[in-house]
JSON list of C-alpha atoms in Angstrom, two decimals:
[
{"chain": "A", "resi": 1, "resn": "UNK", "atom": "CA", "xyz": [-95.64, 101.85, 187.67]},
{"chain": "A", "resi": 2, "resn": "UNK", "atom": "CA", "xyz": [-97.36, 103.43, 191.21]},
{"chain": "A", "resi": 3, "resn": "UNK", "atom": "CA", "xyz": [-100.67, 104.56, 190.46]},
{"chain": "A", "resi": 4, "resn": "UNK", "atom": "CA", "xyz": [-102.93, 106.64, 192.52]},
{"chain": "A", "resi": 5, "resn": "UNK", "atom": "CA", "xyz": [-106.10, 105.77, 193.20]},
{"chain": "A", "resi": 6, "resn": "UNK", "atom": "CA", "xyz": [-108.10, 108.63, 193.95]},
{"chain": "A", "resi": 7, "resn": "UNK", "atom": "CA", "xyz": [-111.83, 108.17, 196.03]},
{"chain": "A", "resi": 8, "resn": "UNK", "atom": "CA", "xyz": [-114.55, 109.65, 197.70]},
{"chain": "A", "resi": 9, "resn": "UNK", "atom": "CA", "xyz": [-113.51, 106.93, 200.30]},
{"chain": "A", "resi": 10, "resn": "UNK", "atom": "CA", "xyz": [-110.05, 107.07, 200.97]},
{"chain": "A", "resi": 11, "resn": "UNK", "atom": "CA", "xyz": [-110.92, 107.30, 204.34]},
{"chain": "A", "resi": 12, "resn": "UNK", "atom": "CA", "xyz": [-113.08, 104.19, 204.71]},
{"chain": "A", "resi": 13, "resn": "UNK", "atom": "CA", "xyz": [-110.02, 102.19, 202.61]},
{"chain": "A", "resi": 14, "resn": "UNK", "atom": "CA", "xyz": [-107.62, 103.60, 205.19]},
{"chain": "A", "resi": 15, "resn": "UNK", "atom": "CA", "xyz": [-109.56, 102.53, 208.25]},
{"chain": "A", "resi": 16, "resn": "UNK", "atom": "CA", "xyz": [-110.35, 98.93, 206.82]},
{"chain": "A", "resi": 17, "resn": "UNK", "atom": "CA", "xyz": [-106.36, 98.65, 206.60]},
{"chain": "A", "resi": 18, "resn": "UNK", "atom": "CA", "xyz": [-106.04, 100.07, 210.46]},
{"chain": "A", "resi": 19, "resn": "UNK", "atom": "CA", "xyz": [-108.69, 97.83, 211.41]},
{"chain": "A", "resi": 20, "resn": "UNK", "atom": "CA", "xyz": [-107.59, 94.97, 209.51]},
{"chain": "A", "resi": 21, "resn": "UNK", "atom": "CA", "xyz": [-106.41, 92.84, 212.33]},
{"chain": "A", "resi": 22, "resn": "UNK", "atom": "CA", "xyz": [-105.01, 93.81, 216.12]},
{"chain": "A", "resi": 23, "resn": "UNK", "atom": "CA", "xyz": [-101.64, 95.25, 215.37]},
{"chain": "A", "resi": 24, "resn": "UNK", "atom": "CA", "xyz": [-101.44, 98.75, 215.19]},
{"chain": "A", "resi": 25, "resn": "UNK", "atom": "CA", "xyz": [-99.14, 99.54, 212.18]},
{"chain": "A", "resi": 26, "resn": "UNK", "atom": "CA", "xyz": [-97.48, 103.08, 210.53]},
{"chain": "A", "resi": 27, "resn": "UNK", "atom": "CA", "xyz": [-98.23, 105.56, 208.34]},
{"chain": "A", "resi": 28, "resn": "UNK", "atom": "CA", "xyz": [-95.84, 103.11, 205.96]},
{"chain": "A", "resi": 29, "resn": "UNK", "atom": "CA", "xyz": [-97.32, 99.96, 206.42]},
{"chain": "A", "resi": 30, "resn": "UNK", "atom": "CA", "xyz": [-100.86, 101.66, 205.86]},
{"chain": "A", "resi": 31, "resn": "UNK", "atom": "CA", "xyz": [-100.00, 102.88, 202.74]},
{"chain": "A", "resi": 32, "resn": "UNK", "atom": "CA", "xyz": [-98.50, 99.99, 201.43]},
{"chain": "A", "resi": 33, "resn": "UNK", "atom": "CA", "xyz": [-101.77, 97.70, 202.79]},
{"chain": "A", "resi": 34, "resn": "UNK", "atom": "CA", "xyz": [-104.21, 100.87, 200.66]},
{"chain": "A", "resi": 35, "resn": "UNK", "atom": "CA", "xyz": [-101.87, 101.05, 197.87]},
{"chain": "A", "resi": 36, "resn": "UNK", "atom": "CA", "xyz": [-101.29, 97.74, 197.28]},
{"chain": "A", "resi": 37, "resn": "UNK", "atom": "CA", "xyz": [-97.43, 98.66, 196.86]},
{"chain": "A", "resi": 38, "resn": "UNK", "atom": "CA", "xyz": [-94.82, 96.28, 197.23]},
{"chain": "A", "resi": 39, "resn": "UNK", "atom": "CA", "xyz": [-91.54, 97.56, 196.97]},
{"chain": "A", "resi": 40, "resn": "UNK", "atom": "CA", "xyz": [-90.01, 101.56, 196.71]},
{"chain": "A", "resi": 41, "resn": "UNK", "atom": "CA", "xyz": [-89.66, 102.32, 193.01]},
{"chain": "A", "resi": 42, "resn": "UNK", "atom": "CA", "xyz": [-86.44, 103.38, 192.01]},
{"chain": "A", "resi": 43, "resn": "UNK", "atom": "CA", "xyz": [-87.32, 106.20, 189.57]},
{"chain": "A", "resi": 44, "resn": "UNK", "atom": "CA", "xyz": [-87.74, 109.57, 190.93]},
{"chain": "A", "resi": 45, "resn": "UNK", "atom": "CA", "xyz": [-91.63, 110.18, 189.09]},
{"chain": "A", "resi": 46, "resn": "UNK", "atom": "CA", "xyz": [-92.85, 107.46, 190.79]},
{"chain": "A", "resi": 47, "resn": "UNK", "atom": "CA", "xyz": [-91.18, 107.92, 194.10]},
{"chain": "A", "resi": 48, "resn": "UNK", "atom": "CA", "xyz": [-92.77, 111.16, 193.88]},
{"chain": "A", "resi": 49, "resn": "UNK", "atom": "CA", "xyz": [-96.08, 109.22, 193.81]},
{"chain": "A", "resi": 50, "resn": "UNK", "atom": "CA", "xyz": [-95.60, 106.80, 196.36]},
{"chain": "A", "resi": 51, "resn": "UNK", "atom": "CA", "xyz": [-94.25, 110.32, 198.47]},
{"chain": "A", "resi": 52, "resn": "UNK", "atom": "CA", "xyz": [-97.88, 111.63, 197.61]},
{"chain": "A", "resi": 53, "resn": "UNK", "atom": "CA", "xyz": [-99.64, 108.12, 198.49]},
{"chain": "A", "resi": 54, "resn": "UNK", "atom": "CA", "xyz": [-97.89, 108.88, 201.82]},
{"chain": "A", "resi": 55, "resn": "UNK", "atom": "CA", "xyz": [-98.86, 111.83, 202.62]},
{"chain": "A", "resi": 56, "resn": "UNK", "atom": "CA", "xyz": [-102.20, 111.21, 201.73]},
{"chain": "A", "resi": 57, "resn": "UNK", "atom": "CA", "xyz": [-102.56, 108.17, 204.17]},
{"chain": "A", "resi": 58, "resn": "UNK", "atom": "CA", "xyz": [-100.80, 110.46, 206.73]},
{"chain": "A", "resi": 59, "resn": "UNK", "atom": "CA", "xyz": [-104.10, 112.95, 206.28]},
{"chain": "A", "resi": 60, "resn": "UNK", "atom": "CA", "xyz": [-106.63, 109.90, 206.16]},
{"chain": "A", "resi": 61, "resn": "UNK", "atom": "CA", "xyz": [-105.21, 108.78, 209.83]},
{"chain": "A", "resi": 62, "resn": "UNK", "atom": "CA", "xyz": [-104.72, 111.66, 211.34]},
{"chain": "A", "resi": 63, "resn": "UNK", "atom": "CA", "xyz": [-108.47, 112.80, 210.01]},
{"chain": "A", "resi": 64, "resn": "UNK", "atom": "CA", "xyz": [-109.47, 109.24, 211.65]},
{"chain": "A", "resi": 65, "resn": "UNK", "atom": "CA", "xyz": [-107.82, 110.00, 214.89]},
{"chain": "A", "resi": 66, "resn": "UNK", "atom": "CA", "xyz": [-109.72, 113.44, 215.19]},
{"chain": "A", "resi": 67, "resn": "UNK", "atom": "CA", "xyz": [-112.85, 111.74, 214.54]},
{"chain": "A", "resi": 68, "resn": "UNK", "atom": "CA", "xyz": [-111.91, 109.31, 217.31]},
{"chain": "A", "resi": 69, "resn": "UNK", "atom": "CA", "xyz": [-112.32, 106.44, 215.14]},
{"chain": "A", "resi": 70, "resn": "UNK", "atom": "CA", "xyz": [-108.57, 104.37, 215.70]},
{"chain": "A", "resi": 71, "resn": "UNK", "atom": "CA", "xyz": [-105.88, 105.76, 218.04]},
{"chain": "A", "resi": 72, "resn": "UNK", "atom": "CA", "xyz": [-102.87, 106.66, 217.64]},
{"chain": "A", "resi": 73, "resn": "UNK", "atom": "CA", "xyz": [-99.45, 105.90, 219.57]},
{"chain": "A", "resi": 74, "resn": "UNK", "atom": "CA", "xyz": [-96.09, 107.26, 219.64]},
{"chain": "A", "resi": 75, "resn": "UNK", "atom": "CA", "xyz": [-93.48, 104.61, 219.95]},
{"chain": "A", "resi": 76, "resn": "UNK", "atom": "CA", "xyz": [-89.73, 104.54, 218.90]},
{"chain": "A", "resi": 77, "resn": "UNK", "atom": "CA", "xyz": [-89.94, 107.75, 216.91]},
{"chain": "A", "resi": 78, "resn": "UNK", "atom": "CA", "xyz": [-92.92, 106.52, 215.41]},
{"chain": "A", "resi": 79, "resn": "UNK", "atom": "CA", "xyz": [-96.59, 107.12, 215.02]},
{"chain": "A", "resi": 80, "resn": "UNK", "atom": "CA", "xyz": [-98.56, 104.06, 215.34]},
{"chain": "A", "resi": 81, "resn": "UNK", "atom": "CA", "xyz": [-102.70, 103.84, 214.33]},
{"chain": "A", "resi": 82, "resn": "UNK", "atom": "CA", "xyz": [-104.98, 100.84, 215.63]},
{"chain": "A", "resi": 83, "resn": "UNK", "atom": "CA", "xyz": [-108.09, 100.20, 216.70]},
{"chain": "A", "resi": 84, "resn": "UNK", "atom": "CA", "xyz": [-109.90, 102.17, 219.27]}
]
């Protein structure tokens, strides 16, 4: 089962997972790194979740990127965030 894991410092979790090493990764691969998820559940309640964990990392980088704290890249159809 996905659970959320609501804090005052999402933000903080989602910029240790940017800033975790030199590649810049997606909105996916953050959320998976903050999340801790492993593989796409099946059932449709907890895809719903991992949809919400999603969006919520999408709001945490962007948020990050308007603060000027990692950058972000579009490459291949896809948003990238790194370090500044």
């Amino acid at each position: 089962r996905v659970n959320i894991v609501l804090t005052k410092n999402k933000n903080y979790q989602v910029k240790d997972a940017v800033m975790k090493d030199e590649t810049p990764k997606t909105v996916w691969q953050t959320t998976k790194l903050v999340y801790g998820i492993k593989e796409i559940p099946e059932d449709g309640e907890d895809f719903i979740v991992m949809k919400s964990m999603i969006s919520k990392t999408f709001s945490c980088l962007e948020y990050l990127y308007e603060q000027e704290l990692v950058q972000r890249d579009y490459r291949d159809g896809r948003l990238y965030y790194g370090k500044m």
